[in-house]
Amino acid sequence: MYKILVSVILCGFFYPTQGQNIIGSTEGAELSYIEEEYELIYKTRENDLASLYMQEEELKVLKSYIFRLFKEKEENDVLLQFLNDSVWLVYKDNTITLTRWVGHDSDNRQTSLGFSQTHYLKIFGLSRDKKTF
C-alpha cells in the first residue's frame, strides 16, 4: 500500500503536465492545449502571470489579428470579443501588447509585456526559418 501511494505521489510531481500539449513559448509567454481548450499564459507588466483561455476559432482570430497588426502598421489597435473575455491588441514600436479585459470588464485588465513578431511566431509554434536540403 505504501509503495503504491509513493508511486502515485511521485508520478504527480514528475508528470505535472499530463494531458497538456505545449504549442510554443518564449520568455514571458507560453501557449498550450489542454482538454479541447487553448491556454495562453503570459507575464504582465506588473510581473504577475495571467491566463487567457480560448477555443480553437478564437485562437485563429487572435493569431490573424496579431499578424495583421504587424503587417498593417497604420492600424495600431484592435478589440476582439471572445466568449468569456475581451482582448485588446495594441501595436507600438514593433511590438504588440495583449490586454485581457476579464469578463469583458475594461476596469479589470491584465496587460502583457510587448512581444515582437518573432516572439509571437515562437508562441504560436510557427517558424520563420526555411529548411533547405
PDB file of C-alpha atoms in Angstrom, residues 4-118:
ATOM      1  CA  ILE A   4       1.529   2.454  -4.410  1.00  0.00           C
ATOM      2  CA  LEU A   5       0.908   5.722  -2.575  1.00  0.00           C
ATOM      3  CA  VAL A   6       4.522   6.839  -3.056  1.00  0.00           C
ATOM      4  CA  SER A   7       4.441   6.000  -6.774  1.00  0.00           C
ATOM      5  CA  VAL A   8       1.187   7.942  -7.241  1.00  0.00           C
ATOM      6  CA  ILE A   9       2.648  10.966  -5.454  1.00  0.00           C
ATOM      7  CA  LEU A  10       5.901  10.781  -7.435  1.00  0.00           C
ATOM      8  CA  CYS A  11       4.048  10.494 -10.739  1.00  0.00           C
ATOM      9  CA  GLY A  12       2.075  13.595  -9.802  1.00  0.00           C
ATOM     10  CA  PHE A  13       5.280  15.535  -9.120  1.00  0.00           C
ATOM     11  CA  PHE A  14       7.291  14.310 -12.091  1.00  0.00           C
ATOM     12  CA  TYR A  15       4.494  14.457 -14.684  1.00  0.00           C
ATOM     13  CA  PRO A  16       2.508  17.593 -13.781  1.00  0.00           C
ATOM     14  CA  THR A  17       1.685  18.403 -17.421  1.00  0.00           C
ATOM     15  CA  GLN A  18      -0.068  15.170 -18.326  1.00  0.00           C
ATOM     16  CA  GLY A  19      -2.784  15.995 -20.832  1.00  0.00           C
ATOM     17  CA  GLN A  20      -1.156  19.323 -21.647  1.00  0.00           C
ATOM     18  CA  ASN A  21       0.411  19.896 -25.046  1.00  0.00           C
ATOM     19  CA  ILE A  22       2.753  22.896 -25.217  1.00  0.00           C
ATOM     20  CA  ILE A  23       2.432  24.503 -28.633  1.00  0.00           C
ATOM     21  CA  GLY A  24       5.049  27.209 -28.276  1.00  0.00           C
ATOM     22  CA  SER A  25       6.751  29.518 -25.835  1.00  0.00           C
ATOM     23  CA  THR A  26       9.086  32.438 -25.453  1.00  0.00           C
ATOM     24  CA  GLU A  27      10.386  34.309 -22.447  1.00  0.00           C
ATOM     25  CA  GLY A  28       7.264  35.714 -20.807  1.00  0.00           C
ATOM     26  CA  ALA A  29       4.585  33.637 -22.579  1.00  0.00           C
ATOM     27  CA  GLU A  30       3.511  30.077 -23.340  1.00  0.00           C
ATOM     28  CA  LEU A  31       0.657  28.625 -25.383  1.00  0.00           C
ATOM     29  CA  SER A  32      -0.656  25.156 -24.583  1.00  0.00           C
ATOM     30  CA  TYR A  33      -3.590  22.933 -25.468  1.00  0.00           C
ATOM     31  CA  ILE A  34      -5.490  21.335 -22.591  1.00  0.00           C
ATOM     32  CA  GLU A  35      -8.683  19.308 -22.956  1.00  0.00           C
ATOM     33  CA  GLU A  36     -10.159  20.990 -26.062  1.00  0.00           C
ATOM     34  CA  GLU A  37      -9.093  24.456 -24.925  1.00  0.00           C
ATOM     35  CA  TYR A  38      -6.061  26.653 -25.519  1.00  0.00           C
ATOM     36  CA  GLU A  39      -4.365  28.473 -22.668  1.00  0.00           C
ATOM     37  CA  LEU A  40      -2.089  31.443 -23.222  1.00  0.00           C
ATOM     38  CA  ILE A  41      -0.079  32.136 -20.074  1.00  0.00           C
ATOM     39  CA  TYR A  42       1.750  35.439 -20.143  1.00  0.00           C
ATOM     40  CA  LYS A  43       3.726  37.696 -17.855  1.00  0.00           C
ATOM     41  CA  THR A  44       2.005  41.004 -17.133  1.00  0.00           C
ATOM     42  CA  ARG A  45       3.576  44.421 -16.814  1.00  0.00           C
ATOM     43  CA  GLU A  46       3.213  44.022 -13.046  1.00  0.00           C
ATOM     44  CA  ASN A  47       5.369  40.871 -13.284  1.00  0.00           C
ATOM     45  CA  ASP A  48       2.420  38.598 -12.439  1.00  0.00           C
ATOM     46  CA  LEU A  49       1.207  35.685 -14.543  1.00  0.00           C
ATOM     47  CA  ALA A  50      -2.155  35.792 -16.310  1.00  0.00           C
ATOM     48  CA  SER A  51      -4.036  33.265 -18.439  1.00  0.00           C
ATOM     49  CA  LEU A  52      -6.318  33.627 -21.420  1.00  0.00           C
ATOM     50  CA  TYR A  53      -8.439  30.583 -22.307  1.00  0.00           C
ATOM     51  CA  MET A  54      -9.677  30.204 -25.886  1.00  0.00           C
ATOM     52  CA  GLN A  55     -11.459  27.797 -28.170  1.00  0.00           C
ATOM     53  CA  GLU A  56      -9.806  26.900 -31.485  1.00  0.00           C
ATOM     54  CA  GLU A  57     -11.739  29.502 -33.504  1.00  0.00           C
ATOM     55  CA  GLU A  58     -10.844  32.224 -31.001  1.00  0.00           C
ATOM     56  CA  LEU A  59      -7.168  31.292 -31.251  1.00  0.00           C
ATOM     57  CA  LYS A  60      -7.343  31.530 -35.062  1.00  0.00           C
ATOM     58  CA  VAL A  61      -8.871  35.005 -34.801  1.00  0.00           C
ATOM     59  CA  LEU A  62      -6.246  36.115 -32.266  1.00  0.00           C
ATOM     60  CA  LYS A  63      -3.394  34.899 -34.487  1.00  0.00           C
ATOM     61  CA  SER A  64      -4.779  36.518 -37.611  1.00  0.00           C
ATOM     62  CA  TYR A  65      -5.217  39.922 -35.958  1.00  0.00           C
ATOM     63  CA  ILE A  66      -1.805  39.849 -34.290  1.00  0.00           C
ATOM     64  CA  PHE A  67      -0.051  39.214 -37.590  1.00  0.00           C
ATOM     65  CA  ARG A  68      -2.324  41.689 -39.396  1.00  0.00           C
ATOM     66  CA  LEU A  69      -1.246  44.419 -36.963  1.00  0.00           C
ATOM     67  CA  PHE A  70       2.414  43.670 -37.703  1.00  0.00           C
ATOM     68  CA  LYS A  71       1.703  43.856 -41.438  1.00  0.00           C
ATOM     69  CA  GLU A  72      -0.608  46.904 -41.490  1.00  0.00           C
ATOM     70  CA  LYS A  73       1.195  49.220 -39.084  1.00  0.00           C
ATOM     71  CA  GLU A  74      -1.144  52.204 -39.613  1.00  0.00           C
ATOM     72  CA  GLU A  75      -3.875  50.217 -37.873  1.00  0.00           C
ATOM     73  CA  ASN A  76      -2.382  50.275 -34.373  1.00  0.00           C
ATOM     74  CA  ASP A  77      -5.010  48.528 -32.232  1.00  0.00           C
ATOM     75  CA  VAL A  78      -7.982  46.192 -32.356  1.00  0.00           C
ATOM     76  CA  LEU A  79     -10.503  44.985 -29.771  1.00  0.00           C
ATOM     77  CA  LEU A  80     -11.585  41.344 -30.013  1.00  0.00           C
ATOM     78  CA  GLN A  81     -14.564  39.969 -28.111  1.00  0.00           C
ATOM     79  CA  PHE A  82     -14.380  36.309 -27.227  1.00  0.00           C
ATOM     80  CA  LEU A  83     -16.905  34.205 -25.344  1.00  0.00           C
ATOM     81  CA  ASN A  84     -15.606  34.968 -21.832  1.00  0.00           C
ATOM     82  CA  ASP A  85     -13.215  37.910 -22.223  1.00  0.00           C
ATOM     83  CA  SER A  86     -12.309  40.808 -24.482  1.00  0.00           C
ATOM     84  CA  VAL A  87      -8.775  41.158 -25.815  1.00  0.00           C
ATOM     85  CA  TRP A  88      -7.294  44.499 -26.813  1.00  0.00           C
ATOM     86  CA  LEU A  89      -4.230  44.249 -29.051  1.00  0.00           C
ATOM     87  CA  VAL A  90      -2.030  47.353 -29.344  1.00  0.00           C
ATOM     88  CA  TYR A  91       0.840  47.729 -31.833  1.00  0.00           C
ATOM     89  CA  LYS A  92       3.631  50.108 -30.802  1.00  0.00           C
ATOM     90  CA  ASP A  93       7.368  50.191 -31.573  1.00  0.00           C
ATOM     91  CA  ASN A  94       7.396  46.837 -33.425  1.00  0.00           C
ATOM     92  CA  THR A  95       5.730  45.025 -30.511  1.00  0.00           C
ATOM     93  CA  ILE A  96       2.168  44.094 -29.652  1.00  0.00           C
ATOM     94  CA  THR A  97       0.753  44.073 -26.147  1.00  0.00           C
ATOM     95  CA  LEU A  98      -2.259  41.957 -25.311  1.00  0.00           C
ATOM     96  CA  THR A  99      -4.680  43.313 -22.723  1.00  0.00           C
ATOM     97  CA  ARG A 100      -7.283  40.883 -21.418  1.00  0.00           C
ATOM     98  CA  TRP A 101     -10.455  42.502 -20.146  1.00  0.00           C
ATOM     99  CA  VAL A 102     -11.587  39.840 -17.685  1.00  0.00           C
ATOM    100  CA  GLY A 103     -15.278  39.134 -18.191  1.00  0.00           C
ATOM    101  CA  HIS A 104     -15.427  41.999 -20.751  1.00  0.00           C
ATOM    102  CA  ASP A 105     -14.821  44.487 -17.901  1.00  0.00           C
ATOM    103  CA  SER A 106     -12.416  47.217 -19.044  1.00  0.00           C
ATOM    104  CA  ASP A 107     -11.695  48.084 -15.402  1.00  0.00           C
ATOM    105  CA  ASN A 108     -10.359  44.561 -14.761  1.00  0.00           C
ATOM    106  CA  ARG A 109      -7.332  44.427 -17.078  1.00  0.00           C
ATOM    107  CA  GLN A 110      -4.293  42.185 -17.411  1.00  0.00           C
ATOM    108  CA  THR A 111      -1.749  43.647 -19.854  1.00  0.00           C
ATOM    109  CA  SER A 112       1.081  41.547 -21.233  1.00  0.00           C
ATOM    110  CA  LEU A 113       4.606  42.608 -21.928  1.00  0.00           C
ATOM    111  CA  GLY A 114       5.177  43.746 -25.505  1.00  0.00           C
ATOM    112  CA  PHE A 115       6.187  40.914 -27.839  1.00  0.00           C
ATOM    113  CA  SER A 116       7.785  41.207 -31.278  1.00  0.00           C
ATOM    114  CA  GLN A 117       6.665  39.294 -34.345  1.00  0.00           C
ATOM    115  CA  THR A 118       9.473  36.786 -33.778  1.00  0.00           C
TER     116      THR A 118
END
